[in-house]
Coordinates of C-alpha atoms in Angstrom, one line a residue:
M31 CA -14.6 -17.1 35.4
A32 CA -17.6 -17.7 33.2
P33 CA -17.3 -16.5 29.6
H34 CA -19.3 -13.5 28.5
S35 CA -21.8 -13.8 25.7
P36 CA -21.4 -11.5 22.7
A37 CA -24.5 -9.6 23.9
T38 CA -23.0 -8.7 27.2
D39 CA -19.8 -7.3 25.7
Q40 CA -21.2 -5.3 22.8
A41 CA -22.6 -1.8 22.7
S42 CA -26.3 -1.6 21.8
P43 CA -27.4 -1.8 19.1
A44 CA -24.8 -4.3 17.9
P45 CA -23.2 -3.4 14.6
L46 CA -23.3 -6.0 11.9
D47 CA -20.0 -5.6 10.1
N48 CA -16.9 -7.3 11.3
L49 CA -14.9 -4.2 12.0
G50 CA -17.8 -2.6 13.9
I51 CA -18.3 -5.7 16.0
A52 CA -14.6 -5.8 16.8
R53 CA -14.5 -2.1 17.8
A54 CA -17.6 -2.4 20.0
A55 CA -16.1 -5.3 22.0
R56 CA -14.6 -4.6 25.4
L57 CA -11.2 -6.2 25.8
W58 CA -10.2 -7.7 29.1
P59 CA -6.8 -6.8 30.4
I60 CA -4.3 -9.1 28.8
E61 CA -2.9 -10.0 32.2
E62 CA -6.3 -11.5 33.1
I63 CA -6.2 -13.7 29.9
A64 CA -2.7 -14.8 30.9
H65 CA -3.9 -15.6 34.4
R66 CA -6.6 -17.9 33.0
L67 CA -3.8 -19.8 31.2
G68 CA -1.9 -20.2 34.5
L69 CA 1.1 -18.2 33.3
P70 CA 3.3 -16.5 35.8
G71 CA 3.5 -12.8 35.7
E72 CA 7.2 -12.7 34.8
A73 CA 6.4 -14.7 31.6
V74 CA 3.9 -12.1 30.3
E75 CA 5.2 -9.0 28.6
P76 CA 2.4 -6.5 27.8
Y77 CA 2.7 -5.1 24.3
G78 CA 0.1 -2.4 24.1
R79 CA -3.6 -2.7 24.9
G80 CA -4.9 -6.3 24.7
I81 CA -1.6 -7.8 23.5
A82 CA 1.3 -9.5 25.2
K83 CA 4.4 -11.4 24.3
L84 CA 5.0 -14.7 26.2
D85 CA 8.6 -15.4 27.2
P86 CA 9.6 -19.0 26.5
T87 CA 10.0 -19.4 30.3
A88 CA 6.2 -19.9 30.2
L89 CA 6.8 -23.4 29.0
S90 CA 8.9 -24.3 32.1
A91 CA 6.2 -22.9 34.3
L92 CA 3.6 -25.1 32.7
A93 CA 5.8 -28.2 32.5
E94 CA 4.1 -30.0 35.4
C95 CA 0.6 -29.3 34.0
P96 CA -1.2 -32.2 32.2
R97 CA -1.4 -32.0 28.5
G98 CA -4.8 -31.0 27.0
R99 CA -6.5 -32.3 23.9
Y100 CA -4.9 -31.3 20.6
V101 CA -7.3 -30.5 17.8
V102 CA -6.5 -29.4 14.2
V103 CA -9.1 -27.5 12.1
T104 CA -8.8 -28.0 8.3
A105 CA -11.2 -27.9 5.4
I106 CA -12.2 -29.2 2.0
T107 CA -10.4 -27.7 -1.0
P108 CA -11.4 -24.0 -0.6
T109 CA -13.1 -21.6 -3.0
P110 CA -11.1 -18.4 -3.6
P111 CA -12.7 -16.6 -0.6
G112 CA -12.0 -19.5 1.7
E113 CA -14.4 -21.6 3.8
G114 CA -13.9 -20.2 7.3
K115 CA -11.3 -22.3 9.0
T116 CA -10.1 -19.5 11.2
T117 CA -13.6 -18.4 12.1
T118 CA -14.6 -22.0 12.9
A119 CA -11.5 -22.5 15.1
I120 CA -12.3 -19.4 17.0
G121 CA -16.0 -20.3 17.3
L122 CA -15.1 -23.8 18.4
V123 CA -12.9 -22.6 21.3
Q124 CA -15.6 -20.2 22.4
G125 CA -18.1 -23.1 22.2
L126 CA -15.8 -25.3 24.3
Q127 CA -15.5 -22.5 26.8
R128 CA -19.2 -22.2 27.1
L129 CA -19.4 -25.9 28.0
G130 CA -17.1 -25.1 31.0
H131 CA -13.8 -26.2 29.5
T132 CA -10.6 -24.2 29.4
A133 CA -9.5 -23.8 25.8
S134 CA -7.3 -21.7 23.6
V135 CA -6.8 -21.2 19.9
A136 CA -3.5 -21.1 18.1
L137 CA -3.4 -19.3 14.7
R138 CA -0.9 -17.9 12.2
Q139 CA -0.3 -14.2 11.9
P140 CA -1.8 -12.7 8.7
S141 CA 0.6 -11.4 6.1
M142 CA -0.1 -7.8 5.0
G143 CA 0.3 -8.9 1.3
P144 CA -3.0 -10.8 1.2
T145 CA -4.6 -8.4 3.8
L146 CA -4.0 -5.4 1.5
G147 CA -4.7 -7.5 -1.6
L148 CA -7.4 -9.9 -2.6
K149 CA -8.1 -11.9 0.5
G150 CA -8.4 -9.3 3.3
G151 CA -7.8 -9.9 7.0
A152 CA -7.5 -13.2 8.8
T153 CA -8.9 -12.7 12.3
G154 CA -12.3 -14.5 12.0
A155 CA -15.6 -12.9 11.3
G156 CA -18.8 -11.8 13.0
Y157 CA -18.9 -12.9 16.7
S158 CA -16.0 -15.3 16.2
Q159 CA -13.1 -13.0 16.0
V160 CA -9.7 -12.5 17.6
L161 CA -9.0 -9.0 19.0
P162 CA -7.7 -6.4 18.5
M163 CA -8.5 -7.1 14.9
E164 CA -6.8 -4.1 13.3
R165 CA -3.6 -4.6 15.1
I166 CA -3.4 -8.3 14.2
N167 CA -3.9 -7.6 10.5
L168 CA -1.5 -4.6 10.4
H169 CA 1.9 -5.4 11.9
L170 CA 0.8 -6.8 15.3
T171 CA 4.1 -6.9 17.3
G172 CA 6.3 -6.8 14.2
D173 CA 7.2 -10.5 14.0
I174 CA 6.8 -10.6 10.3
H175 CA 9.1 -7.6 9.9
A176 CA 11.7 -9.3 12.1
V177 CA 11.5 -12.3 9.9
G178 CA 12.0 -10.1 6.9
A179 CA 15.0 -8.3 8.5
A180 CA 16.7 -11.6 9.4
H181 CA 16.1 -13.0 5.9
N182 CA 17.4 -9.8 4.2
L183 CA 20.4 -9.6 6.5
L184 CA 21.4 -13.0 5.2
A185 CA 20.8 -11.8 1.6
A186 CA 23.0 -8.7 2.3
L187 CA 25.8 -10.9 3.8
I188 CA 25.7 -13.2 0.7
D189 CA 26.3 -10.2 -1.6
N190 CA 29.0 -8.9 0.7
H191 CA 30.6 -12.4 0.6
L192 CA 30.6 -12.3 -3.2
H193 CA 31.9 -8.8 -3.3
H194 CA 34.9 -9.6 -1.2
G195 CA 35.6 -13.0 -2.7
L196 CA 35.4 -14.8 0.6
E197 CA 35.5 -18.6 1.2
P198 CA 33.7 -20.7 0.5
A199 CA 33.6 -19.3 -3.0
L200 CA 29.9 -18.9 -3.9
D201 CA 28.9 -19.4 -7.5
P202 CA 26.8 -16.3 -8.4
R203 CA 24.8 -18.4 -10.8
E204 CA 23.8 -20.8 -8.1
I205 CA 22.6 -18.4 -5.3
R206 CA 19.2 -19.6 -4.1
W207 CA 18.5 -16.9 -1.5
Q208 CA 16.3 -14.0 -2.7
R209 CA 15.1 -11.0 -0.7
V210 CA 11.6 -10.6 0.9
I211 CA 9.0 -8.0 1.5
D212 CA 5.6 -8.3 3.3
L213 CA 3.7 -6.6 0.5
N214 CA 2.4 -7.6 -3.0
D215 CA 4.7 -5.7 -5.3
R216 CA 5.0 -7.3 -8.7
A217 CA 7.8 -5.0 -9.9
L218 CA 10.1 -6.7 -7.5
R219 CA 9.4 -10.3 -8.6
H220 CA 12.5 -10.4 -11.0
L221 CA 15.3 -7.9 -11.0
V222 CA 19.0 -7.4 -11.4
L223 CA 21.1 -6.6 -8.4
G224 CA 24.6 -5.0 -8.0
L225 CA 24.5 -2.3 -10.6
G226 CA 26.5 0.9 -10.2
G227 CA 30.0 -0.2 -10.7
P228 CA 32.5 -2.0 -8.3
G229 CA 31.0 -0.4 -5.2
G230 CA 27.5 -1.6 -6.0
G231 CA 28.3 -5.3 -5.6
Y232 CA 28.3 -8.2 -8.0
P233 CA 25.7 -7.9 -10.7
R234 CA 23.4 -10.9 -10.9
E235 CA 19.7 -11.8 -11.3
S236 CA 17.5 -12.1 -8.2
G237 CA 14.1 -11.0 -7.0
F238 CA 11.8 -10.7 -4.0
E239 CA 9.4 -13.2 -2.4
I240 CA 6.7 -12.3 0.1
T241 CA 8.0 -12.6 3.7
A242 CA 5.5 -15.4 4.6
A243 CA 7.2 -17.6 1.9
S244 CA 10.6 -17.2 3.5
E245 CA 12.3 -20.3 4.9
V246 CA 13.1 -18.2 8.0
M247 CA 9.3 -18.1 8.6
A248 CA 9.1 -21.8 8.4
V249 CA 12.0 -22.2 10.7
L250 CA 10.4 -19.8 13.3
A251 CA 7.3 -21.9 13.3
L252 CA 9.1 -25.3 13.7
A253 CA 11.9 -24.3 16.2
D254 CA 11.2 -25.4 19.8
S255 CA 13.8 -23.2 21.5
L256 CA 16.1 -20.3 20.8
A257 CA 19.0 -22.8 20.6
D258 CA 17.0 -24.9 18.1
L259 CA 16.2 -21.7 16.2
R260 CA 20.0 -20.9 16.0
R261 CA 20.9 -24.4 14.8
R262 CA 18.2 -24.4 12.1
L263 CA 19.1 -20.9 10.8
G264 CA 22.7 -22.1 10.6
R265 CA 21.6 -25.0 8.3
L266 CA 19.9 -22.7 5.8
I267 CA 21.3 -23.4 2.3
V268 CA 21.9 -20.2 0.4
G269 CA 23.5 -21.6 -2.8
L270 CA 26.3 -23.6 -4.2
D271 CA 30.0 -23.1 -4.3
R272 CA 32.2 -23.4 -7.5
D273 CA 32.4 -27.2 -6.9
G274 CA 28.6 -27.6 -6.6
E275 CA 28.6 -28.1 -2.8
P276 CA 26.0 -26.4 -0.7
V277 CA 26.9 -23.3 1.3
T278 CA 25.0 -22.5 4.5
A279 CA 24.2 -19.4 6.5
E280 CA 26.6 -20.7 9.2
Q281 CA 29.4 -20.6 6.7
I282 CA 28.5 -17.1 5.6
G283 CA 28.6 -16.1 9.3
A284 CA 24.9 -14.9 9.5
A285 CA 23.1 -17.4 11.8
G286 CA 24.0 -15.7 15.1
A287 CA 23.0 -12.2 14.0
M288 CA 19.8 -13.6 12.4
T289 CA 18.9 -15.3 15.7
V290 CA 19.4 -12.0 17.6
L291 CA 17.0 -10.2 15.2
L292 CA 14.4 -13.0 15.8
R293 CA 14.8 -13.1 19.6
E294 CA 11.6 -11.1 20.3
A295 CA 9.7 -12.6 17.4
F296 CA 10.3 -16.1 18.8
K297 CA 8.0 -15.2 21.7
P298 CA 4.4 -16.1 20.9
N299 CA 1.7 -13.4 21.0
L300 CA -1.2 -13.7 23.4
L301 CA -4.5 -12.1 22.5
Q302 CA -8.2 -12.9 23.1
T303 CA -11.3 -13.8 21.2
L304 CA -14.5 -11.8 21.3
E305 CA -15.6 -14.0 24.3
H306 CA -12.2 -13.7 26.0
A307 CA -10.8 -17.1 25.2
P308 CA -7.0 -17.0 25.0
A309 CA -5.6 -16.8 21.4
L310 CA -2.0 -17.5 20.6
I311 CA -1.0 -15.9 17.3
H312 CA 2.5 -16.8 16.2
A313 CA 4.4 -17.3 12.9
G314 CA 2.8 -17.2 9.5
P315 CA 4.2 -19.7 6.9
F316 CA 2.1 -19.8 3.7
G317 CA 0.0 -22.9 3.2
N318 CA 0.6 -23.4 -0.5
I319 CA 4.4 -23.5 -0.4
A320 CA 5.4 -23.9 3.2
H321 CA 3.9 -26.1 5.9
G322 CA 1.1 -23.6 6.7
N323 CA 0.9 -24.0 10.4
S324 CA 1.5 -21.8 13.5
S325 CA 4.3 -22.3 15.9
I326 CA 5.2 -25.4 17.9
V327 CA 6.1 -23.2 20.9
A328 CA 2.6 -21.6 20.9
D329 CA 0.9 -25.0 20.7
R330 CA 2.9 -26.3 23.6
I331 CA 1.9 -23.4 25.8
G332 CA -1.8 -23.8 24.9
L333 CA -1.7 -27.6 25.4
H334 CA -0.3 -27.4 28.9
A335 CA -2.5 -24.4 29.9
G336 CA -6.0 -25.8 29.4
D337 CA -8.2 -28.7 28.5
Y338 CA -8.1 -28.1 24.7
L339 CA -5.8 -26.4 22.2
V340 CA -7.4 -25.8 18.8
T341 CA -5.1 -24.9 15.9
E342 CA -5.7 -24.2 12.3
A343 CA -3.9 -25.7 9.3
G344 CA -3.8 -23.7 6.0
F345 CA -6.0 -24.4 3.0
G346 CA -7.5 -27.9 2.4
A347 CA -6.7 -31.2 4.2
D348 CA -4.5 -32.3 1.3
M349 CA -2.2 -29.3 2.1
G350 CA -2.2 -27.8 5.6
A351 CA -3.5 -30.8 7.5
E352 CA -1.1 -33.2 5.6
R353 CA 1.8 -31.0 6.6
F354 CA 0.4 -30.6 10.2
F355 CA 0.4 -34.4 10.5
N356 CA 3.6 -35.2 8.6
I357 CA 5.9 -32.2 9.2
K358 CA 4.7 -30.3 12.3
C359 CA 3.8 -33.4 14.4
R360 CA 7.1 -35.0 13.4
A361 CA 9.0 -32.0 14.5
S362 CA 7.1 -31.5 17.8
G363 CA 6.5 -35.1 18.8
L364 CA 2.9 -34.1 19.6
V365 CA 0.0 -36.4 18.6
P366 CA -3.4 -34.9 17.6
D367 CA -6.5 -36.1 19.3
A368 CA -9.0 -35.0 16.7
A369 CA -9.6 -33.1 13.5
V370 CA -12.4 -30.8 12.4
L371 CA -13.1 -30.5 8.7
V372 CA -14.8 -27.3 7.6
V373 CA -17.2 -27.3 4.6
T374 CA -19.7 -24.9 3.2
A375 CA -22.6 -25.5 0.9
R376 CA -21.5 -22.9 -1.5
A377 CA -18.0 -24.6 -1.8
L378 CA -19.6 -27.9 -2.7
K379 CA -21.8 -26.3 -5.3
Y380 CA -18.6 -24.6 -6.7
H381 CA -16.9 -28.0 -6.9
S382 CA -19.8 -29.4 -8.9
G383 CA -18.3 -27.4 -11.8
R384 CA -21.7 -25.7 -12.5
H385 CA -21.0 -22.4 -10.7
P386 CA -17.8 -20.6 -11.6
M387 CA -16.5 -18.1 -9.2
T388 CA -14.2 -15.1 -10.0
P389 CA -11.8 -14.0 -7.2
G390 CA -12.6 -10.5 -5.9
Q391 CA -16.0 -10.4 -7.5
P392 CA -19.5 -10.9 -5.9
L393 CA -20.8 -14.4 -5.7
P394 CA -23.0 -15.3 -8.7
A395 CA -26.7 -15.5 -8.0
A396 CA -26.9 -19.1 -9.3
L397 CA -24.4 -20.1 -6.6
L398 CA -26.6 -18.7 -3.9
A399 CA -29.8 -20.3 -5.2
E400 CA -31.1 -23.6 -3.6
R401 CA -29.2 -26.4 -5.4
P402 CA -28.9 -29.5 -3.2
E403 CA -28.2 -31.6 -6.3
A404 CA -25.1 -29.5 -7.0
V405 CA -24.0 -30.0 -3.3
R406 CA -24.1 -33.7 -3.9
E407 CA -22.2 -33.5 -7.2
G408 CA -19.5 -31.4 -5.5
G409 CA -19.5 -33.8 -2.5
A410 CA -16.7 -35.9 -4.0
N411 CA -14.2 -33.3 -2.7
L412 CA -15.6 -33.5 0.8
L413 CA -15.5 -37.3 0.8
K414 CA -11.9 -37.3 -0.5
Q415 CA -10.8 -34.9 2.2
I416 CA -12.5 -37.0 4.8
D417 CA -10.5 -39.9 3.4
N418 CA -7.3 -37.9 3.5
I419 CA -7.7 -37.3 7.2
R420 CA -8.5 -40.9 7.8
A421 CA -5.3 -41.8 6.0
H422 CA -3.5 -40.6 9.1
G423 CA -5.6 -42.6 11.5
V424 CA -7.9 -39.8 12.5
T425 CA -11.7 -39.6 11.8
P426 CA -12.9 -35.9 11.5
V427 CA -15.9 -34.2 12.7
V428 CA -17.4 -32.1 9.8
A429 CA -18.3 -28.5 10.6
I430 CA -20.9 -27.1 8.2
N431 CA -20.0 -23.4 8.3
A432 CA -23.5 -21.9 7.8
F433 CA -24.1 -18.7 5.8
P434 CA -27.3 -16.6 6.0
D435 CA -28.2 -17.5 2.4
D436 CA -27.8 -21.3 2.9
H437 CA -30.7 -23.6 2.5
P438 CA -31.7 -26.4 4.9
S439 CA -31.9 -28.9 2.0
E440 CA -28.2 -28.2 1.2
H441 CA -27.2 -28.9 4.8
D442 CA -29.2 -32.1 4.7
A443 CA -27.3 -33.1 1.6
I444 CA -24.0 -32.6 3.4
R445 CA -25.2 -34.6 6.3
E446 CA -26.2 -37.4 4.0
L447 CA -22.8 -37.4 2.3
C448 CA -21.0 -37.6 5.7
Q449 CA -23.4 -40.3 7.0
S450 CA -22.5 -42.4 3.9
V451 CA -19.0 -42.7 5.2
G452 CA -19.8 -42.9 8.9
V453 CA -18.8 -39.3 9.8
K454 CA -20.8 -36.8 11.9
A455 CA -21.6 -33.4 10.5
V456 CA -22.8 -30.5 12.6
V457 CA -24.2 -27.1 11.5
A458 CA -22.3 -24.3 13.1
T459 CA -23.5 -20.7 13.3
H460 CA -20.6 -19.2 15.2
V461 CA -20.3 -16.2 12.9
R462 CA -23.8 -15.0 13.8
D463 CA -24.0 -16.5 17.4
G464 CA -20.5 -16.7 18.7
G465 CA -19.7 -19.6 21.0
Q466 CA -23.3 -20.5 21.4
G467 CA -23.5 -21.2 17.7
A468 CA -20.6 -23.7 18.0
Q469 CA -21.7 -25.5 21.1
A470 CA -23.1 -28.4 19.2
L471 CA -19.9 -28.7 17.2
A472 CA -17.9 -28.6 20.5
E473 CA -20.1 -31.4 21.9
A474 CA -19.6 -33.5 18.8
L475 CA -15.8 -33.0 19.0
I476 CA -15.7 -34.1 22.7
E477 CA -17.7 -37.2 21.8
A478 CA -15.3 -38.0 18.9
I479 CA -12.2 -37.5 21.2
D480 CA -13.8 -39.8 23.8
E481 CA -14.5 -42.5 21.2
S482 CA -10.9 -42.2 19.9
R483 CA -9.5 -42.5 23.4
D484 CA -11.6 -45.6 24.2
A485 CA -10.5 -47.2 20.9
G486 CA -6.9 -46.2 21.3
N487 CA -5.5 -43.2 19.3
G488 CA -4.7 -44.5 15.9
F489 CA -2.8 -41.5 14.6
H490 CA 0.1 -42.4 12.3
F491 CA 2.3 -40.7 9.7
L492 CA 1.5 -41.1 6.0
Y493 CA 5.0 -42.4 5.3
P494 CA 8.0 -43.7 7.3
D495 CA 11.2 -41.6 7.7
D496 CA 13.3 -44.2 5.8
M497 CA 11.1 -44.2 2.7
P498 CA 13.1 -42.7 -0.3
L499 CA 12.2 -39.1 -1.1
T500 CA 10.8 -39.9 -4.5
E501 CA 8.5 -42.5 -2.9
K502 CA 7.3 -40.0 -0.3
I503 CA 6.2 -37.6 -3.0
E504 CA 4.5 -40.4 -4.8
R505 CA 2.7 -41.6 -1.7
I506 CA 1.3 -38.1 -1.1
A507 CA 0.3 -37.6 -4.7
T508 CA -1.4 -41.0 -5.2
R509 CA -2.9 -41.5 -1.7
L510 CA -4.0 -38.0 -0.9
Y511 CA -4.4 -36.1 -4.2
G512 CA -5.7 -39.0 -6.3
A513 CA -3.0 -38.8 -9.0
D514 CA -2.2 -41.8 -11.1
G515 CA 1.5 -41.2 -10.5
V516 CA 4.3 -38.6 -10.5
D517 CA 6.4 -37.3 -13.4
F518 CA 9.8 -36.0 -12.2
A519 CA 11.7 -33.6 -14.3
P520 CA 15.2 -35.2 -14.9
A521 CA 17.0 -32.5 -12.9
A522 CA 14.5 -32.9 -10.0
R523 CA 14.9 -36.7 -9.8
M524 CA 18.7 -36.3 -10.0
R525 CA 18.7 -33.9 -7.1
L526 CA 16.4 -36.0 -5.0
E527 CA 18.7 -39.0 -5.5
A528 CA 21.8 -37.0 -4.7
W529 CA 20.2 -35.7 -1.4
Q530 CA 19.2 -39.2 -0.6
G531 CA 22.8 -40.2 -0.8
Q532 CA 24.0 -37.2 1.2
G533 CA 21.9 -38.1 4.3
Y534 CA 18.8 -36.0 3.7
G535 CA 16.6 -38.9 2.8
E536 CA 14.8 -39.1 6.2
L537 CA 13.4 -35.6 5.8
P538 CA 9.6 -35.2 5.2
V539 CA 8.5 -33.6 2.0
C540 CA 6.4 -30.5 1.3
I541 CA 4.6 -30.4 -2.0
A542 CA 4.1 -26.9 -3.2
K543 CA 1.1 -26.6 -5.6
T544 CA -2.1 -24.7 -6.1
H545 CA -4.5 -24.7 -3.1
L546 CA -7.6 -24.5 -5.2
S547 CA -7.5 -28.1 -6.4
L548 CA -6.5 -31.5 -5.2
S549 CA -4.4 -31.6 -8.4
H550 CA -1.7 -29.2 -9.5
E551 CA -4.1 -27.3 -11.7
A552 CA -6.6 -24.8 -10.1
G553 CA -9.3 -25.5 -12.7
R554 CA -9.6 -29.2 -11.8
L555 CA -12.5 -29.2 -9.2
G556 CA -14.0 -31.9 -7.1
A557 CA -11.9 -35.0 -6.9
P558 CA -10.2 -35.2 -10.3
R559 CA -9.0 -38.6 -11.7
G560 CA -6.8 -39.6 -14.6
W561 CA -3.9 -37.2 -14.1
R562 CA -0.3 -37.2 -13.0
L563 CA 1.6 -34.8 -10.8
P564 CA 4.5 -33.1 -12.5
V565 CA 7.4 -32.3 -10.2
R566 CA 9.4 -29.6 -12.1
E567 CA 11.8 -28.5 -9.4
V568 CA 12.9 -29.5 -5.9
R569 CA 14.6 -27.5 -3.1
L570 CA 16.3 -28.6 0.0
S571 CA 15.1 -26.7 3.0
A572 CA 17.7 -27.9 5.5
G573 CA 16.8 -25.2 8.1
A574 CA 13.1 -26.0 8.2
G575 CA 13.9 -29.7 7.9
F576 CA 12.0 -30.8 4.8
V577 CA 12.3 -31.1 1.0
Y578 CA 10.2 -28.9 -1.3
A579 CA 8.7 -30.4 -4.5
L580 CA 7.3 -27.6 -6.7
C581 CA 4.4 -28.6 -9.0
G582 CA 2.4 -26.5 -11.4
D583 CA 1.9 -22.8 -11.0
I584 CA 2.6 -21.6 -7.5
L585 CA 1.9 -18.1 -6.2
T586 CA 4.8 -17.2 -3.9
L587 CA 6.1 -13.9 -5.1
P588 CA 5.1 -10.2 -4.6
G589 CA 2.4 -9.2 -7.0
L590 CA -0.2 -11.8 -6.1
G591 CA -3.0 -9.5 -5.5
P592 CA -5.2 -7.6 -7.9
S593 CA -4.4 -4.1 -9.1
P594 CA -5.6 -1.9 -7.6
A595 CA -5.7 -3.6 -4.1
A596 CA -9.1 -5.0 -3.2
T597 CA -8.8 -3.8 0.4
R598 CA -9.0 0.0 0.7
I599 CA -7.6 1.2 4.0
D600 CA -7.7 4.9 5.1
I601 CA -7.9 7.0 8.2
D602 CA -11.0 9.1 9.0
E603 CA -11.0 12.5 10.6
N604 CA -11.0 10.9 14.1
G605 CA -7.9 8.8 13.4
N606 CA -9.8 5.5 13.0
T607 CA -8.9 2.9 10.4
V608 CA -11.7 2.7 7.7
G609 CA -12.1 0.1 4.9
L610 CA -10.4 -2.8 6.6
Y611 CA -12.3 -6.1 6.2

């Protein structure tokens, strides 16, 4: 069935704000969207208007279908408001659909912390949105809450284990498992548990993280079956015993119950874009501390259900795309066919260092003025992120996400930068024009995939499995970030060497750092040189299957947003949500 244009599906006159556009759209029955994916009816579980859960049996129904093309959308180092990766991924799928291809988009579910805080929602913008927008940004099918329940169940069982003095004997000073909540609540960052006497538990220090930062969320995104989910949850390390040996969720007796709590959350959510392209929204690991990609299960459904599956990786190519290539693709065994690198003129002007930007505040007038010379000065970041994708054997197509206040001379400057390194750049107006505004980008993507296929897909990991953990971290820091080297805190180096000897050396690594710079310091814009990456702490995430290296200041805990919240949400007299981005 031919895709509808935005004009045919909107009330007249068309509203201009994102929420108004979303509300004016007419949703197709979700069963019809599932039918377009070739999913059998028994695999589709309607979950309210315009939403369905997909039973994992959908994978077996699609097993005989050929695999489509696998495309990851990433970006340059973003400004605080972001550069529009989600919007571009949605617009690209709509553009592919307008060219007559079957295509779906796979995205992470937004966390309510950023939604109600500084960042706002994460469902696209203008005429490149996923619907129903309000439901997605506020609870959706409750998957994040299920992750929180499973995580906090384990936390409760840990304290119960301590209270009753069970074996293995946990050292209360070495418990690594905090609690989580899907809100920004700075009062919960650091606290003391177990007060109130013997019946209140074992007093100790702890705190809350935001649910999207939970290792359970990372596990949900990387598991390929319920059985795999159960195994991974059992491997979660919650702390150390009195002898310094790791204690797992399996030893605490929590893994089975956690899996039961996640049974429904393991099913991907099926929705639709404004032009009725299928959208698979599942899992939501943060991109600055976790791997920042949606689920493997959702990707596999989309890949076997159409010609193209477009997925988005969190933050810049040095973060989300690096983890997509080296963590997610390792876990799934899937090989990407192409990458799209999103850039905006305003971001390159910001990276020139001439135009500071304050989160939550209007953009300065000087940033919006015509400054092609500033675009060229900030272009070092774009060229470095192109190089970062090429480091994995993939040459990206650059999508210039156009804003109404852009200037043609600035777009020309971006094209010139890309031409200097043999990369094609295409202006995309998908926010204003929907799929029609991304058709040129879709055509450039298809051409790039055909060229890659003719030349032989050259994708490869950045480092081999058998490279020592310390060298893996150094490879990422020097090759992708541009650091001169890595400085390991003595305790961090000692732990890495111990894990190497305990058989964890073949795990990939996930470097947690600021997303606002290639370095570990947010203020270092562009492509900074002459610095070293400090690794102050490391953590073994045996459930997710990677090693964390924590560098610099990392925002992972409740209280990230401004006070008061930037997003004001209320209900009007008709029961409609008002104030949501």
